[in-house]
PDB file of C-alpha atoms and ligand atoms in Angstrom:
ATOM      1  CA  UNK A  28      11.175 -17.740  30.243  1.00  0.00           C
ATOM      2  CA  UNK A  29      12.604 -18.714  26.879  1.00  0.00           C
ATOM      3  CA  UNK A  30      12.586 -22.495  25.583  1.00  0.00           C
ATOM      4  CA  UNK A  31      15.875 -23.034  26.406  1.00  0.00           C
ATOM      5  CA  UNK A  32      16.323 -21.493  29.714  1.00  0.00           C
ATOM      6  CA  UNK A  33      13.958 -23.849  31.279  1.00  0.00           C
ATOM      7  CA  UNK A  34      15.598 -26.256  33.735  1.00  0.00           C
ATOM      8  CA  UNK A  35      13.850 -29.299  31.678  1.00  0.00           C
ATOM      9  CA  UNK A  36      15.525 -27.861  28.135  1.00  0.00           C
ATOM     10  CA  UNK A  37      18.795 -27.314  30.355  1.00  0.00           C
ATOM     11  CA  UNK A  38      18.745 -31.087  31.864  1.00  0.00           C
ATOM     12  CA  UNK A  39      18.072 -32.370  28.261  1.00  0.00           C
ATOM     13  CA  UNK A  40      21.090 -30.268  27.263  1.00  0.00           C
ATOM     14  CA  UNK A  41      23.471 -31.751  30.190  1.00  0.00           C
ATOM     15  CA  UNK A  42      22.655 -35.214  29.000  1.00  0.00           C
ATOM     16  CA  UNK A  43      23.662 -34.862  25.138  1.00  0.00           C
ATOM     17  CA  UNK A  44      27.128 -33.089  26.159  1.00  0.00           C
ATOM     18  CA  UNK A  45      27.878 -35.473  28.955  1.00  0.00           C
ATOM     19  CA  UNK A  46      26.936 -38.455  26.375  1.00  0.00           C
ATOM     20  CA  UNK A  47      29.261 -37.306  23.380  1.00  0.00           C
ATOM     21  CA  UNK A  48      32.116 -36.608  25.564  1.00  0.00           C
ATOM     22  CA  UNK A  49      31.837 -40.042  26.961  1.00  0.00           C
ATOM     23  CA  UNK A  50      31.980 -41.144  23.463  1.00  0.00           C
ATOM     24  CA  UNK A  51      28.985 -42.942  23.012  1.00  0.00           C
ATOM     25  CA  UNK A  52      27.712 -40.379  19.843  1.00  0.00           C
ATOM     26  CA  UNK A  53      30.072 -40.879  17.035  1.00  0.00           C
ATOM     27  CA  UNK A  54      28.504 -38.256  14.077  1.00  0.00           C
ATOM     28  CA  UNK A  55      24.550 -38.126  14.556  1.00  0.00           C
ATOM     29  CA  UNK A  56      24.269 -41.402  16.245  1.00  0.00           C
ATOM     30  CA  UNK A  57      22.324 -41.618  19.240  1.00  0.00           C
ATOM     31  CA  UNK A  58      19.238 -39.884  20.114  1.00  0.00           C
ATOM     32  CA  UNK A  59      16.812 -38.724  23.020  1.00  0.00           C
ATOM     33  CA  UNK A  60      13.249 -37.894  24.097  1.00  0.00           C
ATOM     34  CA  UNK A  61      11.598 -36.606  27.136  1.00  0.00           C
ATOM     35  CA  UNK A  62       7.897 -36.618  28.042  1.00  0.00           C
ATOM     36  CA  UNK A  63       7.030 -32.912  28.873  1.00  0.00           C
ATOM     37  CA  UNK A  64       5.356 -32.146  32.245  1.00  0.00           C
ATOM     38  CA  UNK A  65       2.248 -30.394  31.942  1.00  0.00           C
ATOM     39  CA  UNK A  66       3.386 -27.121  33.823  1.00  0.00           C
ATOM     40  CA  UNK A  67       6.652 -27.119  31.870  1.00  0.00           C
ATOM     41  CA  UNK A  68       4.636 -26.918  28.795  1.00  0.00           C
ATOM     42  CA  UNK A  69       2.081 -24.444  29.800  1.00  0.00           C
ATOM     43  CA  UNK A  70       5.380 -22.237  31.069  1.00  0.00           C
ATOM     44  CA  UNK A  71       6.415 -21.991  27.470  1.00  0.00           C
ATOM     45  CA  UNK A  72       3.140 -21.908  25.649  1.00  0.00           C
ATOM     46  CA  UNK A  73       3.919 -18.366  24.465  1.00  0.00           C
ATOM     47  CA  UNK A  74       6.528 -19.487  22.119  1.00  0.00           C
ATOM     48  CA  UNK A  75       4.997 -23.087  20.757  1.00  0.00           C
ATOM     49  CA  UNK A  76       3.741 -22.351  17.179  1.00  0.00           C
ATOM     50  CA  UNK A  77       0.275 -24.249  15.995  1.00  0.00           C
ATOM     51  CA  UNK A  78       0.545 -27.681  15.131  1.00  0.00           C
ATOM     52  CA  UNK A  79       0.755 -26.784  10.878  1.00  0.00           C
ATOM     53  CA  UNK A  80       1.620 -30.323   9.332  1.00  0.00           C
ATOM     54  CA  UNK A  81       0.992 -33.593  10.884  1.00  0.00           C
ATOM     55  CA  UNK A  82       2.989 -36.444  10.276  1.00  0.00           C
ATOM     56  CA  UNK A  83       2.010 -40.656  10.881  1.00  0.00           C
ATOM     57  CA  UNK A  84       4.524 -41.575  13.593  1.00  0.00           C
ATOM     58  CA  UNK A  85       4.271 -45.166  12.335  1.00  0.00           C
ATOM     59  CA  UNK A  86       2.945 -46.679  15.433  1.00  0.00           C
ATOM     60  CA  UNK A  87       0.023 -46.123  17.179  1.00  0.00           C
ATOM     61  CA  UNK A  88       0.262 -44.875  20.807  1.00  0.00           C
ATOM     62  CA  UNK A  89      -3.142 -43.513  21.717  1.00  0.00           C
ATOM     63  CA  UNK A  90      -1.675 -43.135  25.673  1.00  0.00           C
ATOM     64  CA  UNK A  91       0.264 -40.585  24.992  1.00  0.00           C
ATOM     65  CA  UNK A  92      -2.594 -38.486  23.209  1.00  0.00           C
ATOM     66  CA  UNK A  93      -1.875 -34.811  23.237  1.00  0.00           C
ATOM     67  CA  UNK A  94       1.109 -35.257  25.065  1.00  0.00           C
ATOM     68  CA  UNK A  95       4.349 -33.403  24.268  1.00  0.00           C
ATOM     69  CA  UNK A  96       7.897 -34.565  23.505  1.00  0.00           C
ATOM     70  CA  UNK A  97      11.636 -32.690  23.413  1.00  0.00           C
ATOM     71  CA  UNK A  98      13.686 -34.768  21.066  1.00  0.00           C
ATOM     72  CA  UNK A  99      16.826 -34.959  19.056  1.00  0.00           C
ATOM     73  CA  UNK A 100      16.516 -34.187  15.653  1.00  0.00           C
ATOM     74  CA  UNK A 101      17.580 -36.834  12.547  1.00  0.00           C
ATOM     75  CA  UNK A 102      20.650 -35.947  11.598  1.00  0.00           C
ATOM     76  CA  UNK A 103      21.929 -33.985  13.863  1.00  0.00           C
ATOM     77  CA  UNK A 104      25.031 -33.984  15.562  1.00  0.00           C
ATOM     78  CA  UNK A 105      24.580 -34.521  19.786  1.00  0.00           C
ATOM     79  CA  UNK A 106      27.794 -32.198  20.238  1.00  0.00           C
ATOM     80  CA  UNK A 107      26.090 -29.635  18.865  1.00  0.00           C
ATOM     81  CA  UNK A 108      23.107 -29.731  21.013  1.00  0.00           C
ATOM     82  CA  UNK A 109      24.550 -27.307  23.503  1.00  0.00           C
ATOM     83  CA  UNK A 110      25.449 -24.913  20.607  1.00  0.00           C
ATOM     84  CA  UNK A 111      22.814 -24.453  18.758  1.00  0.00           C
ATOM     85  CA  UNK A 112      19.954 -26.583  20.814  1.00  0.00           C
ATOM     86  CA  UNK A 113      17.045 -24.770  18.409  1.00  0.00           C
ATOM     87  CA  UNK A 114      18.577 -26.113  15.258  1.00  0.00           C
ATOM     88  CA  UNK A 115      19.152 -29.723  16.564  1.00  0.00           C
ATOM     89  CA  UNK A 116      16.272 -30.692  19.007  1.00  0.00           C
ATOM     90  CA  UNK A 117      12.764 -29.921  19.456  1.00  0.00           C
ATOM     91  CA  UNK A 118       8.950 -30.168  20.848  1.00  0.00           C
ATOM     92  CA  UNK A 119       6.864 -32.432  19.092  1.00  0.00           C
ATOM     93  CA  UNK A 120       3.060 -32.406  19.914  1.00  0.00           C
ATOM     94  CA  UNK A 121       0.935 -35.657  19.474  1.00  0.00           C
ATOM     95  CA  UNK A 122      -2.390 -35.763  17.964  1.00  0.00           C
ATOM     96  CA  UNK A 123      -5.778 -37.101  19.837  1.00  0.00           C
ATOM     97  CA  UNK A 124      -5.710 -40.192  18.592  1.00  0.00           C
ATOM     98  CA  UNK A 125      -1.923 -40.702  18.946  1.00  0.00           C
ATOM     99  CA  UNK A 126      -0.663 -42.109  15.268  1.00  0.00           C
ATOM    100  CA  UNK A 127       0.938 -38.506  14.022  1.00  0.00           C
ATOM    101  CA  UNK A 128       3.341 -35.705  15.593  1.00  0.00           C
ATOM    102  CA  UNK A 129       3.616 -31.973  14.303  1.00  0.00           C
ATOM    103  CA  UNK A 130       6.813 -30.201  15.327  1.00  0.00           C
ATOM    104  CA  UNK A 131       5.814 -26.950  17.522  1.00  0.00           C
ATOM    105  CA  UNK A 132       9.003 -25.451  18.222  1.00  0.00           C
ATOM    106  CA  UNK A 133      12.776 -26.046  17.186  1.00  0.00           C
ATOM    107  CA  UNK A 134      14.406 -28.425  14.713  1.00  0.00           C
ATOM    108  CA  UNK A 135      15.194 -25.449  12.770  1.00  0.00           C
ATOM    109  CA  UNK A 136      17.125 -27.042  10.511  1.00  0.00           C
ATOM    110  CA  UNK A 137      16.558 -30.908   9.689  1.00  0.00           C
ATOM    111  CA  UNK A 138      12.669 -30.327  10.483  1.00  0.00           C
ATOM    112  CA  UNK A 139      12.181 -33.682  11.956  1.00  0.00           C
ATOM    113  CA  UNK A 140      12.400 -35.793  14.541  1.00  0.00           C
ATOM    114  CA  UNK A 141      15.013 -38.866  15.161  1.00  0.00           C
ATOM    115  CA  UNK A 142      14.475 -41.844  12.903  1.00  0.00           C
ATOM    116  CA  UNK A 143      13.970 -43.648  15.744  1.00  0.00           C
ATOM    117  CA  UNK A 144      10.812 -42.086  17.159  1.00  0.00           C
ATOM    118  CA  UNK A 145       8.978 -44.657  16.811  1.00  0.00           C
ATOM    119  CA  UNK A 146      11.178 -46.716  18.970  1.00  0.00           C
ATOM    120  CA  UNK A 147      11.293 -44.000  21.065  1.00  0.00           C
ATOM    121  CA  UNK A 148       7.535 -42.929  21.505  1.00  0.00           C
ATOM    122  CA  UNK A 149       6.220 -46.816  21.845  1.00  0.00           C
ATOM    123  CA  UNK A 150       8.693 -46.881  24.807  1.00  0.00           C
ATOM    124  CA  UNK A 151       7.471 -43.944  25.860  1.00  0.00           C
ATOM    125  CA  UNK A 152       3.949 -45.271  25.512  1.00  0.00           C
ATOM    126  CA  UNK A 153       5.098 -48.744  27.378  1.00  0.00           C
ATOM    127  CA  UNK A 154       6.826 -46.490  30.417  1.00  0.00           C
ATOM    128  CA  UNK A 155       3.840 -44.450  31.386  1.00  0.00           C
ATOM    129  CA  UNK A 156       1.464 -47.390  31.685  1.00  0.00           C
ATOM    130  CA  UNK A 157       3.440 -49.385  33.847  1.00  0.00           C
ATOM    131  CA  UNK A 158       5.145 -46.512  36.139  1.00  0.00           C
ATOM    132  CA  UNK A 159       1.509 -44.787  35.970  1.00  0.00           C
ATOM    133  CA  UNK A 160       3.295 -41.469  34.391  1.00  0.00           C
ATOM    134  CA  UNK A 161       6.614 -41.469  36.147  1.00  0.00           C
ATOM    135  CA  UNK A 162       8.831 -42.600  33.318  1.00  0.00           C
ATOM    136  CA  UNK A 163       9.597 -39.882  31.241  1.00  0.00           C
ATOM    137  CA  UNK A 164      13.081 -40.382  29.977  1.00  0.00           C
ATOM    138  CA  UNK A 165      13.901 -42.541  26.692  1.00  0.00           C
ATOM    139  CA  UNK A 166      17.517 -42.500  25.819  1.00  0.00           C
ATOM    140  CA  UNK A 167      19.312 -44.464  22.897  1.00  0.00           C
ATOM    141  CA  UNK A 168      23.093 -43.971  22.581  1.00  0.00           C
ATOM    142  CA  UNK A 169      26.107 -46.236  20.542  1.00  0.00           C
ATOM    143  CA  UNK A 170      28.649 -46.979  23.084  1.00  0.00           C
ATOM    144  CA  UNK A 171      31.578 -49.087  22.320  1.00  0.00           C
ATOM    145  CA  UNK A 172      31.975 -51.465  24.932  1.00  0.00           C
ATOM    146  CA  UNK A 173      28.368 -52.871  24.880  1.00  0.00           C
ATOM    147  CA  UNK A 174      28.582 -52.904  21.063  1.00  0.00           C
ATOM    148  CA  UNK A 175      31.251 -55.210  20.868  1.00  0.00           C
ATOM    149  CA  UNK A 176      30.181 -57.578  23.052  1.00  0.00           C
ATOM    150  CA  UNK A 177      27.281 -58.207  20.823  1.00  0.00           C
ATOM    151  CA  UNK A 178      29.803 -59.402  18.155  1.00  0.00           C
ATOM    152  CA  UNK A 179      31.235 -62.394  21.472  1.00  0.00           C
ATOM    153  CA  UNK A 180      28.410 -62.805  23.692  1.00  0.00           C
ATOM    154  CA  UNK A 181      25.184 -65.676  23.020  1.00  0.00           C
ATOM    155  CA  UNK A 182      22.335 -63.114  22.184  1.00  0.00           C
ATOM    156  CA  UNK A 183      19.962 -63.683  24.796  1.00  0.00           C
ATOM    157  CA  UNK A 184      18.901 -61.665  27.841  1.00  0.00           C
ATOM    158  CA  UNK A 185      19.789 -64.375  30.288  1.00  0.00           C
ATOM    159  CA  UNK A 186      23.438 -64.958  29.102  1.00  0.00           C
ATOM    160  CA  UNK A 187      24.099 -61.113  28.379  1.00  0.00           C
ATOM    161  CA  UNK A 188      22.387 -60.207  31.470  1.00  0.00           C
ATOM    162  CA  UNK A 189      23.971 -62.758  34.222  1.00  0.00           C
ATOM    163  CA  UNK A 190      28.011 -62.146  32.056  1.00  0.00           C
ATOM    164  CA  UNK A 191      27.246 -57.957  32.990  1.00  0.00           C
ATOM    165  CA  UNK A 192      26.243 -58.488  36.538  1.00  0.00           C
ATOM    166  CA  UNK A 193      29.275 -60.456  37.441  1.00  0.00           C
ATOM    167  CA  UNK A 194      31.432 -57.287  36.359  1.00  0.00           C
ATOM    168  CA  UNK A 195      30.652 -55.396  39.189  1.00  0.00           C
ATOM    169  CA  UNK A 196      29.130 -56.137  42.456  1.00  0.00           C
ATOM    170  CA  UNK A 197      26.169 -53.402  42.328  1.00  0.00           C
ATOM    171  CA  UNK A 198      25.278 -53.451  38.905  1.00  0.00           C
ATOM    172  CA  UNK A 199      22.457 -56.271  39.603  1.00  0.00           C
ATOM    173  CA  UNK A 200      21.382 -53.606  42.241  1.00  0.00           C
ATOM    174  CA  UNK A 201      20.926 -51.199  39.291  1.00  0.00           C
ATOM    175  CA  UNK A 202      19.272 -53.582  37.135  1.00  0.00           C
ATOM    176  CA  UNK A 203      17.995 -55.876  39.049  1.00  0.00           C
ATOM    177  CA  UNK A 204      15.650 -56.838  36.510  1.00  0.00           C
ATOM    178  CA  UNK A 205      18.131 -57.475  33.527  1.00  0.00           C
ATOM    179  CA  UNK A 206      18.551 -56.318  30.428  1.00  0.00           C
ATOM    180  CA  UNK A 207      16.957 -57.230  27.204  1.00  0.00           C
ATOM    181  CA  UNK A 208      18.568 -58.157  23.910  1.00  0.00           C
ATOM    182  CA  UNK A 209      16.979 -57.550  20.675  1.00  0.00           C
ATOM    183  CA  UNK A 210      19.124 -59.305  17.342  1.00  0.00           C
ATOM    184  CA  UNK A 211      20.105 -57.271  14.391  1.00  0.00           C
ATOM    185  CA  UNK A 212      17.017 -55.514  12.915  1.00  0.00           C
ATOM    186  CA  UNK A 213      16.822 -52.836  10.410  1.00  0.00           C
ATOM    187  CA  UNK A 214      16.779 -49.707  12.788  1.00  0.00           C
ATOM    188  CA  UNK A 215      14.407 -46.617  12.250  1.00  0.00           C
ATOM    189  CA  UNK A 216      11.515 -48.323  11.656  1.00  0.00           C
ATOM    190  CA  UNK A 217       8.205 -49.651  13.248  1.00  0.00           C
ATOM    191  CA  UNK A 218       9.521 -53.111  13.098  1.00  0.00           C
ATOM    192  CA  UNK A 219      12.486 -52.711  16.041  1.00  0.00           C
ATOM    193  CA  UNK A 220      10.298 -50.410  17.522  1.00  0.00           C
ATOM    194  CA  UNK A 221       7.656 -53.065  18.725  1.00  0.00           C
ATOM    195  CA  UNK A 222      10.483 -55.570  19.109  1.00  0.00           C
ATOM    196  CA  UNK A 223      11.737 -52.936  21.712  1.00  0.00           C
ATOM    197  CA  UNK A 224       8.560 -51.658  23.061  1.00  0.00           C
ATOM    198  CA  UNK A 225       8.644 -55.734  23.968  1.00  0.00           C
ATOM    199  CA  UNK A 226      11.224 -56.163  26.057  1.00  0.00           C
ATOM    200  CA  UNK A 227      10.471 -52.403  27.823  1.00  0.00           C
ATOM    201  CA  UNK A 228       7.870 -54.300  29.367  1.00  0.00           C
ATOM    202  CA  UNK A 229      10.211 -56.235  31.239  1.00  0.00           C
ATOM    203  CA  UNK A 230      13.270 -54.441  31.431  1.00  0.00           C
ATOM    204  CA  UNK A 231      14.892 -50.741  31.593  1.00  0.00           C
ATOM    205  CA  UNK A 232      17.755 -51.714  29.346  1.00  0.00           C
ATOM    206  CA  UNK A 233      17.722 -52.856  25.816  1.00  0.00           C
ATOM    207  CA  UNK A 234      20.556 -53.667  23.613  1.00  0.00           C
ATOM    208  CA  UNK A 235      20.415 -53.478  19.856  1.00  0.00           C
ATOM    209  CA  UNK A 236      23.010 -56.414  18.783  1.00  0.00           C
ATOM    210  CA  UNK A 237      25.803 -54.511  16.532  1.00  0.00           C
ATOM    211  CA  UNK A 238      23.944 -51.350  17.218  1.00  0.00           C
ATOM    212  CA  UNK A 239      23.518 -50.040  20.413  1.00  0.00           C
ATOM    213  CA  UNK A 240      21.458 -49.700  23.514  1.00  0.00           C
ATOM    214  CA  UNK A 241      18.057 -47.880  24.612  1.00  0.00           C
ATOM    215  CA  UNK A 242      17.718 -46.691  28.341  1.00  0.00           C
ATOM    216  CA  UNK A 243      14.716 -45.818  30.152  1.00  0.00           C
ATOM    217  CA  UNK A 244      14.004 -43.669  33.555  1.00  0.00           C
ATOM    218  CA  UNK A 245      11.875 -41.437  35.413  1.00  0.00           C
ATOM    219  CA  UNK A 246      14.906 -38.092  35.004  1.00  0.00           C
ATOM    220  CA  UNK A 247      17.747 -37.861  32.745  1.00  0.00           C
ATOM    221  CA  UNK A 248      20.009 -38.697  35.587  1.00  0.00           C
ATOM    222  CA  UNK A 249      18.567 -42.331  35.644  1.00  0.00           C
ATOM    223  CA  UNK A 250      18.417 -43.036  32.011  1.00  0.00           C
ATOM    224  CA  UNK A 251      22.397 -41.786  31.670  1.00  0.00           C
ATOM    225  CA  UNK A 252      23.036 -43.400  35.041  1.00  0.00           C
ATOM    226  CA  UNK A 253      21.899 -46.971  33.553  1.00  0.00           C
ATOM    227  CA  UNK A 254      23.619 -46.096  30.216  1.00  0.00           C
ATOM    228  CA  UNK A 255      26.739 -45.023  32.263  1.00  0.00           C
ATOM    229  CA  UNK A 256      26.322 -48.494  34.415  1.00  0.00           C
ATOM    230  CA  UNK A 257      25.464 -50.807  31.908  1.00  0.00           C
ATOM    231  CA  UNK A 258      28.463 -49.654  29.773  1.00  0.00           C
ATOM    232  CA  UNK A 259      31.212 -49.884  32.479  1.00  0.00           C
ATOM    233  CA  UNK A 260      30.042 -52.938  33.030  1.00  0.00           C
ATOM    234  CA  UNK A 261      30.626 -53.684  29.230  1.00  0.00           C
ATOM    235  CA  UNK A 262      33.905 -52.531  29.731  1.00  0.00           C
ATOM    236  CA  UNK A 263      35.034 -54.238  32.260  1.00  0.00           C
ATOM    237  CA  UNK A 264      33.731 -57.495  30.420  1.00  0.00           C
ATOM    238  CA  UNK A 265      35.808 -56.437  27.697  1.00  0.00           C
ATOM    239  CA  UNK A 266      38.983 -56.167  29.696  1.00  0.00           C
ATOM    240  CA  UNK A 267      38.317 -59.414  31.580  1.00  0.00           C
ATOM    241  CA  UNK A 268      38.432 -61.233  28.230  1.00  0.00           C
ATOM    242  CA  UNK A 269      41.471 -59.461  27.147  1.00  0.00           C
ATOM    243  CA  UNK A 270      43.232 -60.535  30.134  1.00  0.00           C
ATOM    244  CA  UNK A 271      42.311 -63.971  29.289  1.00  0.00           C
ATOM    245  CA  UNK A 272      38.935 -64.379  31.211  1.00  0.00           C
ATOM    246  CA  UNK A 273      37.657 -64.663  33.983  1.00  0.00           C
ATOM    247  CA  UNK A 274      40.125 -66.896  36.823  1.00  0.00           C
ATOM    248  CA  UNK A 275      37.375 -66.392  39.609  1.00  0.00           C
ATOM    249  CA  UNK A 276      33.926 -64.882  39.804  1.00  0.00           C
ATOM    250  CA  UNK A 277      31.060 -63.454  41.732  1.00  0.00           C
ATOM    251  CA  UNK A 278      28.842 -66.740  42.187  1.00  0.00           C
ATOM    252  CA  UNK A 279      24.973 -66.775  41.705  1.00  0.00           C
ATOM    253  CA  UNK A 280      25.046 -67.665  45.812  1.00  0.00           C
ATOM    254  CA  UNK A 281      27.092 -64.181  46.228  1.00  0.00           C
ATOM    255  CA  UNK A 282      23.513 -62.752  43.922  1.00  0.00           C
ATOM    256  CA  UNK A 283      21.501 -64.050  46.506  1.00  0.00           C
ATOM    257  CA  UNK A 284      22.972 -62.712  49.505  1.00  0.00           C
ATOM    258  CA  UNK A 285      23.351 -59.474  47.863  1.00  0.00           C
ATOM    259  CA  UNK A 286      19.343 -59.433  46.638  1.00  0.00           C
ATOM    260  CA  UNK A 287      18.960 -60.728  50.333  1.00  0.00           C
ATOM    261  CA  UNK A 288      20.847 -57.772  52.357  1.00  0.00           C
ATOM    262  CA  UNK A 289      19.914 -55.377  49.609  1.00  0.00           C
ATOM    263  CA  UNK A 290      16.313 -55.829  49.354  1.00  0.00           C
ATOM    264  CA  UNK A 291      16.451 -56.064  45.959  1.00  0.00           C
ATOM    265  CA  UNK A 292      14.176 -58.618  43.590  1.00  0.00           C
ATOM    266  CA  UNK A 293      16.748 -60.398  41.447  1.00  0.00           C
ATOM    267  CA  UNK A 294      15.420 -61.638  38.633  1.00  0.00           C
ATOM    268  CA  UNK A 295      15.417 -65.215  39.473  1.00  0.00           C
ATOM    269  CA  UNK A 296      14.903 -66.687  35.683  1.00  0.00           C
ATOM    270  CA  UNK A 297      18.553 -65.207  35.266  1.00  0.00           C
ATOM    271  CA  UNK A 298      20.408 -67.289  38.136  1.00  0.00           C
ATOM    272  CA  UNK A 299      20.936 -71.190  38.148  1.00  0.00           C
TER     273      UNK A 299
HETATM  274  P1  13P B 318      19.036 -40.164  13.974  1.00  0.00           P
HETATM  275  O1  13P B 318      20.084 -39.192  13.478  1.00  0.00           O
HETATM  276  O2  13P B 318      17.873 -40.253  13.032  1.00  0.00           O
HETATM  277  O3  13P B 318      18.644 -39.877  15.396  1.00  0.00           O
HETATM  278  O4  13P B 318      19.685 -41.611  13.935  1.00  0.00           O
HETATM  279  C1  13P B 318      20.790 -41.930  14.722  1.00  0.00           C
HETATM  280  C2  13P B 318      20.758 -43.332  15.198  1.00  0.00           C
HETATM  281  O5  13P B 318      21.466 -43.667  16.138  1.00  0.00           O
HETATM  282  C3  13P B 318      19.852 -44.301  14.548  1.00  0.00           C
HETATM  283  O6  13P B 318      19.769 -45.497  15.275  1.00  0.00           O
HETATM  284 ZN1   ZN B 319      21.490 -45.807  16.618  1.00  0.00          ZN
END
């Protein structure tokens, strides 16, 4: 079966066109990475060329050794994924020791990887340890709503956090956990990237003040869904304010019996 028949290629694909018509990837903004299953990898052996020049990833993540990653390429445009998917994503092999990448198939034109691979690949490294290999999904994307309430909300996950769970009455089912807030860094780099990889320990959502947001899950349909969720959210936030704020509220109490009846562990540090 070719590259980009495969259902994993084809899920990857689904995510990037569902993302840039939801307007979250303005130009080549935004970017995405999957951790490849072993069997989908040896199903398209056939057409992976040898690892020919190695590049430092900038980070060291020994973990993910030999493992193999589809990704977004720099540059590139995620509307045009579903066009052209050779030209604009790829496979990217890691070496033994897990400090370089060689591109094996794709990223026909561009070459490389997104900028933000390191961010992307010490999440990646974070994610399999603690969900013992079931995380495979790292997704960053630019959308609006989340964005500007960076530029009005205290930059801190307890404040960000608690404001987006008050928007709507499941979203601290989806996060229970919270969401992490990192403040304005210099993106593509191995700087953010460990200031990221940081709060992945602790969280599935982290927001890039005046920049964006990374997602993590175990499928694309969880890393989009918390995307998706933690941007309505952002939305709604954004109306609210508009409307003149908030006249009543879902009270930390309400949290409680919610965590309570929905079995859910609420991150306490975030409620008064
Ligand atoms: P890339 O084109 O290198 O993926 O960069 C886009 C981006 O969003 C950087 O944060
Ligand atoms: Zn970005």
């Amino acid at each position: 079966m070719l590259v980009t028949d495969t259902e994993f290629v084809q899920g990857f694909i689904r995510l990037t066109d569902d993302a840039f018509r939801k307007g979250w990837h303005e130009r080549n903004g935004g970017n995405l990475s999957y951790r490849i299953k072993d069997e989908e990898i040896e199903a398209v052996k056939d057409q992976l060329a040898q690892p020919k020049e190695w590049l430092p990833i900038g980070v060291s993540v020994p973990n993910l050794a030999n493992e193999y990653f589809l990704v977004t390429g720099t540059g590139r445009y995620m509307r045009n994924v579903i066009l052209k998917p050779e030209e604009n994503i790829g496979i990217a092999k890691i070496d033994a020791k897990g400090e370089n990448y060689a591109v094996v198939w794709g990223l026909t034109v561009g070459h490389h990887p997104t900028s933000e691979f390191p961010t992307h690949l010490m999440n990646h490294s974070i994610k399999k340890e603690l969900t013992n290999g079931v995380n495979r999904v790292i997704y960053h994307a630019h959308p609006t709503n989340i964005i500007a309430l960076t530029f009005v909300l205290p930059l801190n996950d307890k404040e960000f956090t608690h404001e987006l769970w008050e928007m709507a009455t499941e979203d601290p089912v989806i996060f229970p956990e919270g969401i992490g807030v990192v403040p304005w860094m210099v993106p593509g780099g191995s700087e953010i990237a460990k200031a990221t990889s940081k709060l992945m320990q602790k969280y599935n959502i982290v927001v890039w003040a005046h920049h964006g947001m990374f997602c993590s899950g175990k499928d694309f349909d969880e890393a989009f869904g918390l995307m998706d969720t933690a941007e309505k959210a952002a939305e709604i936030c954004v109306k609210v304010r508009s409307m003149g704020g908030k006249k009543q509220t879902i009270s930390d109490q309400n949290f409680r019996d919610l965590a309570r009846d929905f079995k859910i562990n609420l991150n306490e540090d975030f409620l008064d």
